Amino acid sequence: MTRSSAMRAAYALTGLNDPSMGDERERDVILRSYSFALVLAMFLGFLASILLAVVGLGLWSIVPIFVVGIPSWAAIWFAAKEGVDLVALLDKASKSRTRLMWAGTFGFILLWGGALSFHILMGNPLVDIRIDIGDDAGLGPVLGGGIGAVVGLVAAIVALKARSRKTQRQLAAADDD
């Protein structure tokens, strides 16, 4: 089956045909865990937009909303390219899941819209955090944080590589048996 270059890129990016996806059971668990992670990330993005609105960064609070929408749009596009209508499948969702998602959506809209409305109507945010940086732009903490992030990233990469080598040795030993 010939796929478009966008679909080939999507398959390469997701690694769905990669041996790391394991057997059917492992693949199912992996895909369900990524689904959970995606939903969690979306709710955290909504929480970030509410917090930005609460501290008076109303326009910036729109950015997380668009960012968390990208995976949903990508999923709808990907499924459509594979001949599955995700939007139509939403009609099959259980009533409890539908209620939960609508309650979450309306709760987010009320909190976010309330924080924005308060700021617009009152002229100041719910929580006013003013930071006076004066002459010192805080270069030291920024550099320290950046160096710490790089060291942490390198440590994580080294740990993952070591674990990967250990797993490869175990797989090779299992194949020898």
Steps between C-alpha positions, in 0.01 A plus 500: 500500500647832395483765766554871469828644618315651798371156604842342452643772722224440757575127509874565527443751780270273700702184446184292474674244280818499710601184689498707821119489488517135604226244450126574482451515877801726552394721210152531652647598838740748337223667301268516803778647715570766237127575483496551876810719480343709223180559696702589810715742299189662357351556844833639627507734200151619589614549860798704376269724297278554807804588713627743237158666489487518882832687518399743227664352193173462313635505148777255591237270647377433146830338398463182714147455367624493142796280593281236667267507199773396258508130603122475467505652155792273405312191624190593300714558188696175546186292555328658200799410282461140620126502427372541858267785595597587860231764528233241412647260757442760771129430462569150636660629823338390825271746675726518805806583288303756301375664821851503647651661191223761472528581872876543461457716193235724657700520823804613305301756303341639817830529688697635205225736384438613858866587555515687169171680566611605847821644357316683223223637722707589807818609327723274706548122511373269773858453622732791432861388480727787414866427464740794520818385337662843507859501380559130565331294233557182700762362265656282773189293575422467130852375423492270802165359395623450144816324614298285740258409221786399268666291774167334579435430132846348454451286813161382373644412158789308657260310729268415211791382284627280785155351551465445125835316488393285797170417329682413176734267691202333669323456166815356344540259795135395468549436128806284574295281738 
